[in-house]
Structures are given as structure tokens and as C-alpha cells.
Short mmCIF file of C-alpha atoms in Angstrom, two decimals:
data_model
loop_
_atom_site.label_atom_id
_atom_site.label_comp_id
_atom_site.label_asym_id
_atom_site.label_seq_id
_atom_site.Cartn_x
_atom_site.Cartn_y
_atom_site.Cartn_z
CA UNK A 123 -24.76 4.36 8.69
CA UNK A 124 -21.40 3.05 7.06
CA UNK A 125 -18.53 4.37 9.45
CA UNK A 126 -15.19 5.88 7.65
CA UNK A 127 -11.89 6.19 9.04
CA UNK A 128 -9.41 8.10 6.58
CA UNK A 129 -5.82 7.30 8.07
CA UNK A 130 -3.38 10.19 7.19
CA UNK A 131 -0.04 10.15 8.96
CA UNK A 132 1.95 13.48 8.51
CA UNK A 133 5.65 14.25 8.74
CA UNK A 134 7.02 17.84 7.79
CA UNK A 135 4.27 17.98 5.05
CA UNK A 136 3.58 21.72 5.25
CA UNK A 137 4.07 22.11 1.54
CA UNK A 138 1.30 20.11 0.36
CA UNK A 139 -0.99 19.11 3.20
CA UNK A 140 -3.51 21.66 2.90
CA UNK A 141 -4.20 20.66 -0.73
CA UNK A 142 -4.63 16.99 0.37
CA UNK A 143 -7.00 18.14 3.03
CA UNK A 144 -8.96 20.31 1.06
CA UNK A 145 -9.61 17.45 -1.77
CA UNK A 146 -10.96 15.45 1.40
CA UNK A 147 -13.39 17.77 2.21
CA UNK A 148 -14.60 18.24 -1.04
CA UNK A 149 -15.83 14.68 -1.53
CA UNK A 150 -18.85 13.86 -2.78
CA UNK A 151 -19.30 11.69 0.04
CA UNK A 152 -19.60 13.52 3.41
CA UNK A 153 -19.88 10.72 6.27
CA UNK A 154 -16.42 10.54 6.87
CA UNK A 155 -13.81 11.07 9.97
CA UNK A 156 -10.38 12.34 9.31
CA UNK A 157 -8.09 10.81 11.64
CA UNK A 158 -4.48 12.62 11.84
CA UNK A 159 -1.22 11.36 13.58
CA UNK A 160 1.97 13.33 13.24
CA UNK A 161 5.33 11.56 13.32
CA UNK A 162 7.64 14.22 14.61
CA UNK A 163 6.99 17.13 12.43
CA UNK A 164 9.54 20.12 12.95
CA UNK A 165 8.03 22.45 10.42
CA UNK A 166 4.38 24.19 10.17
CA UNK A 167 2.67 21.01 9.68
CA UNK A 168 0.66 20.49 13.32
CA UNK A 169 -0.04 24.31 12.92
CA UNK A 170 -2.03 23.42 9.75
CA UNK A 171 -3.33 20.41 11.37
CA UNK A 172 -4.86 22.18 14.16
CA UNK A 173 -6.29 24.93 11.73
CA UNK A 174 -8.51 22.29 10.02
CA UNK A 175 -9.58 20.84 13.40
CA UNK A 176 -10.63 24.55 14.33
CA UNK A 177 -12.46 24.22 10.95
CA UNK A 178 -14.10 20.77 10.51
CA UNK A 179 -15.48 18.60 13.20
CA UNK A 180 -15.05 15.40 10.90
CA UNK A 181 -11.32 16.14 11.36
CA UNK A 182 -9.47 14.84 14.50
CA UNK A 183 -5.50 15.38 15.57
CA UNK A 184 -4.75 12.02 17.61
CA UNK A 185 -1.54 12.59 19.08
CA UNK A 186 -1.31 16.50 19.98
CA UNK A 187 0.24 15.42 23.61
CA UNK A 188 2.84 12.83 22.32
CA UNK A 189 4.06 13.71 19.16
CA UNK A 190 7.13 11.40 18.15
CA UNK A 191 8.58 9.81 15.25
CA UNK A 192 7.65 6.15 15.03
CA UNK A 193 8.03 5.45 11.28
CA UNK A 194 5.42 5.28 8.60
CA UNK A 195 4.34 1.66 9.08
CA UNK A 196 3.88 2.15 13.07
CA UNK A 197 2.57 5.43 12.76
CA UNK A 198 -0.45 3.96 10.50
CA UNK A 199 -0.97 1.04 13.01
CA UNK A 200 -1.40 3.64 15.78
CA UNK A 201 -4.16 5.52 13.49
CA UNK A 202 -5.89 2.30 12.75
CA UNK A 203 -6.13 1.28 16.37
CA UNK A 204 -7.12 4.66 17.30
CA UNK A 205 -11.02 4.29 16.59
CA UNK A 206 -13.18 1.39 14.93
CA UNK A 207 -14.96 1.82 11.74
CA UNK A 208 -16.02 -0.27 8.78
CA UNK A 209 -13.63 0.56 6.28
CA UNK A 210 -10.26 2.55 6.33
CA UNK A 211 -8.83 4.51 3.71
CA UNK A 212 -5.04 5.22 3.51
CA UNK A 213 -4.08 8.68 2.91
CA UNK A 214 -0.72 10.14 2.14
CA UNK A 215 -0.09 14.00 3.19
CA UNK A 216 1.18 15.21 -0.34
CA UNK A 217 -1.33 13.63 -2.87
CA UNK A 218 -4.57 14.81 -4.26
CA UNK A 219 -8.20 13.01 -3.97
CA UNK A 220 -10.36 13.04 -7.03
CA UNK A 221 -14.25 14.32 -5.73
CA UNK A 222 -15.64 11.17 -5.79
CA UNK A 223 -12.90 9.00 -4.59
CA UNK A 224 -14.98 7.58 -1.41
CA UNK A 225 -18.56 7.65 -3.24
CA UNK A 226 -16.65 5.36 -6.14
CA UNK A 227 -15.03 3.33 -3.65
CA UNK A 228 -18.10 2.45 -1.47
CA UNK A 229 -20.28 1.71 -4.61
CA UNK A 230 -17.67 -1.23 -5.15
CA UNK A 231 -18.12 -2.97 -1.61
CA UNK A 232 -21.69 -4.41 -2.52
CA UNK A 233 -20.10 -7.98 -2.91
CA UNK A 234 -17.59 -7.86 0.04
CA UNK A 235 -17.76 -10.48 2.52
CA UNK A 236 -17.52 -8.89 5.90
CA UNK A 237 -16.61 -11.99 7.59
CA UNK A 238 -12.91 -12.24 5.69
CA UNK A 239 -10.14 -9.78 5.06
CA UNK A 240 -10.95 -7.36 2.14
CA UNK A 241 -8.90 -4.64 0.32
CA UNK A 242 -10.06 -2.42 -2.44
CA UNK A 243 -7.80 -0.10 -4.48
CA UNK A 244 -7.96 1.99 -7.63
CA UNK A 245 -6.02 3.09 -10.29
CA UNK A 246 -4.03 6.46 -10.17
CA UNK A 247 -1.99 8.85 -12.30
CA UNK A 248 1.43 10.35 -11.39
CA UNK A 249 1.90 14.26 -11.52
CA UNK A 250 4.79 16.95 -10.91
CA UNK A 251 4.68 18.96 -7.80
CA UNK A 252 1.82 21.33 -9.17
CA UNK A 253 -0.49 18.18 -9.96
CA UNK A 254 0.01 18.34 -13.92
CA UNK A 255 -0.22 14.66 -15.34
CA UNK A 256 2.79 12.89 -15.92
CA UNK A 257 1.50 9.33 -16.71
CA UNK A 258 -1.96 8.07 -16.59
CA UNK A 259 -2.96 5.00 -15.18
CA UNK A 260 0.00 3.54 -13.37
CA UNK A 261 -1.72 0.41 -12.07
CA UNK A 262 -3.59 -0.37 -15.18
CA UNK A 263 -1.89 1.03 -18.38
CA UNK A 264 -3.24 -1.25 -20.78
CA UNK A 265 -6.49 -1.69 -19.69
CA UNK A 266 -6.23 -5.74 -19.03
CA UNK A 267 -5.13 -5.55 -15.23
CA UNK A 268 -5.96 -8.47 -13.30
CA UNK A 269 -5.33 -8.93 -9.60
CA UNK A 270 -2.40 -11.43 -9.26
CA UNK A 271 -2.24 -14.83 -6.94
CA UNK A 272 0.09 -14.62 -3.93
CA UNK A 273 2.91 -16.17 -5.93
CA UNK A 274 3.11 -13.21 -8.04
CA UNK A 275 2.12 -10.75 -5.10
CA UNK A 276 5.49 -11.98 -3.40
CA UNK A 277 7.73 -10.70 -6.41
CA UNK A 278 5.36 -7.75 -7.51
CA UNK A 279 3.57 -5.77 -5.15
CA UNK A 280 0.23 -4.16 -6.87
CA UNK A 281 -1.23 -2.20 -4.18
CA UNK A 282 -0.48 1.58 -3.40
CA UNK A 283 -1.33 2.71 0.06
CA UNK A 284 -2.73 5.89 -1.06
CA UNK A 285 -5.27 4.15 -3.46
CA UNK A 286 -6.18 1.32 -0.73
CA UNK A 287 -9.50 0.98 1.43
CA UNK A 288 -9.66 -2.04 4.06
CA UNK A 289 -12.36 -3.63 5.84
CA UNK A 290 -12.29 -4.02 9.79
CA UNK A 291 -11.48 -7.70 9.63
CA UNK A 292 -8.28 -6.82 7.60
CA UNK A 293 -7.47 -4.03 9.90
CA UNK A 294 -7.74 -6.46 13.02
CA UNK A 295 -5.54 -9.31 11.16
CA UNK A 296 -3.02 -6.52 10.12
CA UNK A 297 -2.81 -5.17 13.91
CA UNK A 298 -2.10 -8.88 15.51
CA UNK A 299 1.32 -8.54 13.43
CA UNK A 300 4.12 -7.80 15.80
CA UNK A 301 7.26 -7.17 13.37
CA UNK A 302 7.00 -4.01 11.32
CA UNK A 303 8.23 -4.83 8.02
CA UNK A 304 8.27 -2.54 4.94
CA UNK A 305 5.30 -0.29 4.29
CA UNK A 306 1.85 -0.69 5.73
CA UNK A 307 0.13 -0.83 2.44
CA UNK A 308 2.05 -3.67 1.04
CA UNK A 309 1.74 -5.68 4.07
CA UNK A 310 -1.87 -5.38 4.31
CA UNK A 311 -2.14 -6.38 0.66
CA UNK A 312 -0.23 -9.36 1.04
CA UNK A 313 -2.33 -10.44 4.17
CA UNK A 314 -5.59 -9.57 1.67
CA UNK A 315 -4.53 -11.68 -0.91
CA UNK A 316 -3.18 -14.44 1.29
CA UNK A 317 -6.34 -14.93 3.81
CA UNK A 318 -8.77 -13.10 2.02
CA UNK A 319 -9.92 -10.81 -1.22
CA UNK A 320 -7.90 -7.97 -3.26
CA UNK A 321 -10.25 -5.95 -5.41
CA UNK A 322 -9.11 -3.72 -8.25
CA UNK A 323 -11.21 -0.33 -9.41
CA UNK A 324 -10.13 0.57 -12.67
CA UNK A 325 -10.63 3.99 -12.30
CA UNK A 326 -8.06 7.00 -11.69
CA UNK A 327 -8.99 8.36 -8.23
CA UNK A 328 -5.81 9.69 -6.95
CA UNK A 329 -3.18 12.21 -8.31
CA UNK A 330 -0.02 10.64 -6.82
CA UNK A 331 2.36 13.69 -6.50
CA UNK A 332 6.07 13.23 -7.36
CA UNK A 333 8.78 15.32 -5.94
CA UNK A 334 11.93 15.48 -3.83
CA UNK A 335 10.44 14.30 -0.71
CA UNK A 336 8.40 11.54 -1.59
CA UNK A 337 8.27 8.50 1.06
CA UNK A 338 8.30 6.12 -1.90
CA UNK A 339 8.13 7.18 -5.48
CA UNK A 340 8.22 5.79 -8.90
CA UNK A 341 11.20 3.21 -9.64
CA UNK A 342 14.24 4.98 -11.56
CA UNK A 343 14.48 3.79 -15.23
CA UNK A 344 18.25 3.87 -14.98
CA UNK A 345 19.85 0.10 -14.62
CA UNK A 346 21.56 0.40 -11.36
CA UNK A 347 18.46 2.19 -9.98
CA UNK A 348 16.35 -0.63 -11.10
CA UNK A 349 18.35 -3.57 -9.90
CA UNK A 350 18.91 -1.45 -6.25
CA UNK A 351 14.82 -0.93 -6.30
CA UNK A 352 14.06 -4.43 -7.12
CA UNK A 353 16.27 -6.24 -4.43
CA UNK A 354 15.31 -3.52 -2.20
CA UNK A 355 11.99 -4.78 -2.67
CA UNK A 356 12.65 -8.65 -3.08
CA UNK A 357 14.32 -8.64 0.16
CA UNK A 358 11.42 -6.88 2.14
CA UNK A 359 8.86 -9.14 0.55
CA UNK A 360 11.04 -11.94 1.59
CA UNK A 361 10.95 -10.40 5.27
CA UNK A 362 7.10 -10.26 4.81
CA UNK A 363 6.33 -13.72 3.64
CA UNK A 364 8.97 -14.90 6.79
CA UNK A 365 6.74 -12.72 9.02
CA UNK A 366 3.59 -14.31 7.70
CA UNK A 367 5.14 -17.83 7.91
CA UNK A 368 6.09 -17.24 11.47
CA UNK A 369 2.98 -14.78 12.90
CA UNK A 370 0.32 -16.23 10.80
CA UNK A 371 1.34 -20.09 10.61
CA UNK A 372 -2.18 -21.63 11.91
CA UNK A 373 -4.31 -19.61 9.32
CA UNK A 374 -2.22 -20.91 6.22
CA UNK A 375 -3.10 -23.58 4.13
CA UNK A 376 -0.51 -26.19 3.14
CA UNK A 377 -0.71 -24.79 -0.56
CA UNK A 378 0.10 -21.24 0.59
CA UNK A 379 2.63 -22.52 3.17
CA UNK A 380 4.83 -23.97 0.84
CA UNK A 381 4.23 -20.92 -1.94
CA UNK A 382 5.38 -18.74 0.93
CA UNK A 383 8.41 -21.18 2.00
CA UNK A 384 9.55 -21.65 -1.53
CA UNK A 385 10.01 -18.01 -2.02
CA UNK A 386 11.70 -17.10 1.27
CA UNK A 387 13.92 -20.52 -0.30
CA UNK A 388 15.10 -18.11 -3.43
CA UNK A 389 17.16 -16.25 -0.96
CA UNK A 390 18.80 -19.28 0.92
CA UNK A 391 19.56 -21.72 -1.72
CA UNK A 392 21.35 -22.53 -4.72
CA UNK A 393 21.21 -21.85 -8.12
CA UNK A 394 19.80 -24.95 -9.05
CA UNK A 395 16.95 -24.60 -6.38
CA UNK A 396 16.24 -21.29 -7.62
CA UNK A 397 15.99 -22.43 -11.46
CA UNK A 398 13.62 -24.84 -10.27
CA UNK A 399 11.78 -22.82 -8.41
CA UNK A 400 11.24 -20.26 -10.64
CA UNK A 401 10.19 -22.78 -13.75
CA UNK A 402 7.92 -24.25 -11.29
CA UNK A 403 6.11 -21.38 -10.35
CA UNK A 404 6.44 -19.14 -13.55
CA UNK A 405 6.70 -15.71 -11.53
CA UNK A 406 4.93 -13.11 -13.28
CA UNK A 407 5.84 -9.32 -13.02
CA UNK A 408 1.87 -7.78 -13.03
CA UNK A 409 2.63 -4.46 -13.77
CA UNK A 410 4.76 -4.87 -16.78
CA UNK A 411 4.69 -6.87 -20.34
CA UNK A 412 6.88 -9.95 -21.21
CA UNK A 413 10.21 -8.24 -20.76
CA UNK A 414 9.70 -7.35 -17.26
CA UNK A 415 8.53 -10.71 -16.28
CA UNK A 416 11.65 -12.39 -18.20
CA UNK A 417 14.31 -9.91 -16.51
CA UNK A 418 12.65 -10.31 -12.91
CA UNK A 419 12.91 -14.34 -13.64
CA UNK A 420 16.75 -14.09 -14.65
CA UNK A 421 17.53 -11.84 -11.49
CA UNK A 422 15.53 -14.54 -9.45
CA UNK A 423 17.89 -17.21 -10.74
CA UNK A 424 21.37 -15.77 -10.69
CA UNK A 425 20.83 -12.85 -7.91
CA UNK A 426 23.20 -10.15 -9.93
CA UNK A 427 23.36 -6.82 -8.49
CA UNK A 428 21.85 -8.11 -5.06
#
């Protein structure tokens, strides 16, 4: 039987946690284990966790004697390392899983090569606090989504953690990483693109709740907000690329090593280098139309608002 671990890191999530756990309990695929690690909550989150542990033996609270705040990325790494499985699902504390999420994703692993890192993720819709849909199909609004190559993943992350499932090979590769850079999902996505495969399931399987306490959210449409978000993501992506070059160098091909080094060079070299690099790579913004791509290329060259 396939072993499924659902990884849920909580932090002051009392408001929406029960609804999320209920959506997992109501999955059409029943053979899963929900591993919960609390990251130092001061509200009623732990009380809610203990109530569910008492009601369903598929739910396990892994750190009742060591509740400490270590941050989202490290918290998920501890969850992943806690117990081995065939597949691991990332889970946020405030979203809502559609009933067939696990079943649908497992139906699409038939062609997975279990010897290489693999990541599968789905489309999702954003909602307000009451799960009223704000925007459908966040990852594939035009029905034309294609998983991008390494060069484009460096400038535009496509993997949203709450929609993602990884295999054990990718988990083990991720856990060898010593430096904690950005979010767990985007780092795993970059590792999968670099060393394995990423698969996209063109179906909405998550309702992604937007509220004032989101750890990560939909980008602001105001100019200042767009620039701030862009450069924050760019700097984090540069750190990730540097980390992979440092910690996974022996696993890289010459082509991958050059792609990563050239991208890192955008933050270190002069405008002539940046212009040449952007022209050579023709970086694409995978989640938007040509206007987003053009803006991104211009920003990478002139570095305005950095």
C-alpha cells in the first residue's frame, strides 16, 4: 500500500485550522497520515490539535514536548524527516482541500520514476476568509500552462506549497540542504526542476484562503507593492541558486551550473553583463502574458526599485 504523509505546520491557526483538518478527514482517499508540528502557538491551536488527535488515529502531533518557533521552512523539514513515506503532501493551516485532492494526485503518479526527484502540484483558486472564490485557476488562467525550464523557474516560481506533493527521493535531497532559504515549497520546486521532474495537474484542488495573517499571499497590484514583491522574490531566488551551486555542485551538469551562475551574476555585475545575459536567456515570466515578461526583463537589466 502507498504510504502518504500530509505535513502540516501550525502557528496561531485557531481560526481556520478545524476547517482545514475536516477537509482532510473528508478526503475520498482514506489511507493517509496527517503529521502536525506546532511552531510555538500562543492561542488555542494546540488544544484544537489535541482534540483531533483524540478523534482520528490517522492524525499525529509530533512535538507536544518541544513547542518552539523555528520558522516555516525548518518546521516543514522536521515534519518531512519525522516519518518515511512514499509521498509527502504540503499542507497549510488555513486552506481547504477539495474532497478528491489526494485521490486525483495519486492517479497522476503512474509515470513517476521513483529513482529521481519528482514533484506534482495542482491549480488552485483564491478565496476570501469565508471561502468565497475571488479568482479561479491561479496557476492556469488561460488553459495553456506549461512547466517552465530551470532558467525561467529562477525568475518566476510556479510551485505553491499547499498544492504540492513530493516523492521520497526529492524529500531526501531536500533534507541534505543545510541552509534555510525562503519557503520550503519553492526550494523543493527548484530542486525538482534541476535534478528531477515537475508535473502540473490542471485541476483546482485547493481553495487558497486570503486573510490578514497569511504567511504568503497574492501580490499587490500597486506599483510599489509589485516592485517590492519582485525584488524580495528575486533576492531569495538568487540565494537559492547560490545554495544549490554550493551544496549540490557535484550533482549539476555543466549546463545547469552555467544557468545558475549566470543568474546569480545578474545581482553582481554591471548593466552590460545584465543586458547580455537577459538577451541570451530570454527569461519568461511563466504566470503572466508578454507584458509581465517584458517588465521582468527590464527590471533585471536596470534594477530599478531594488
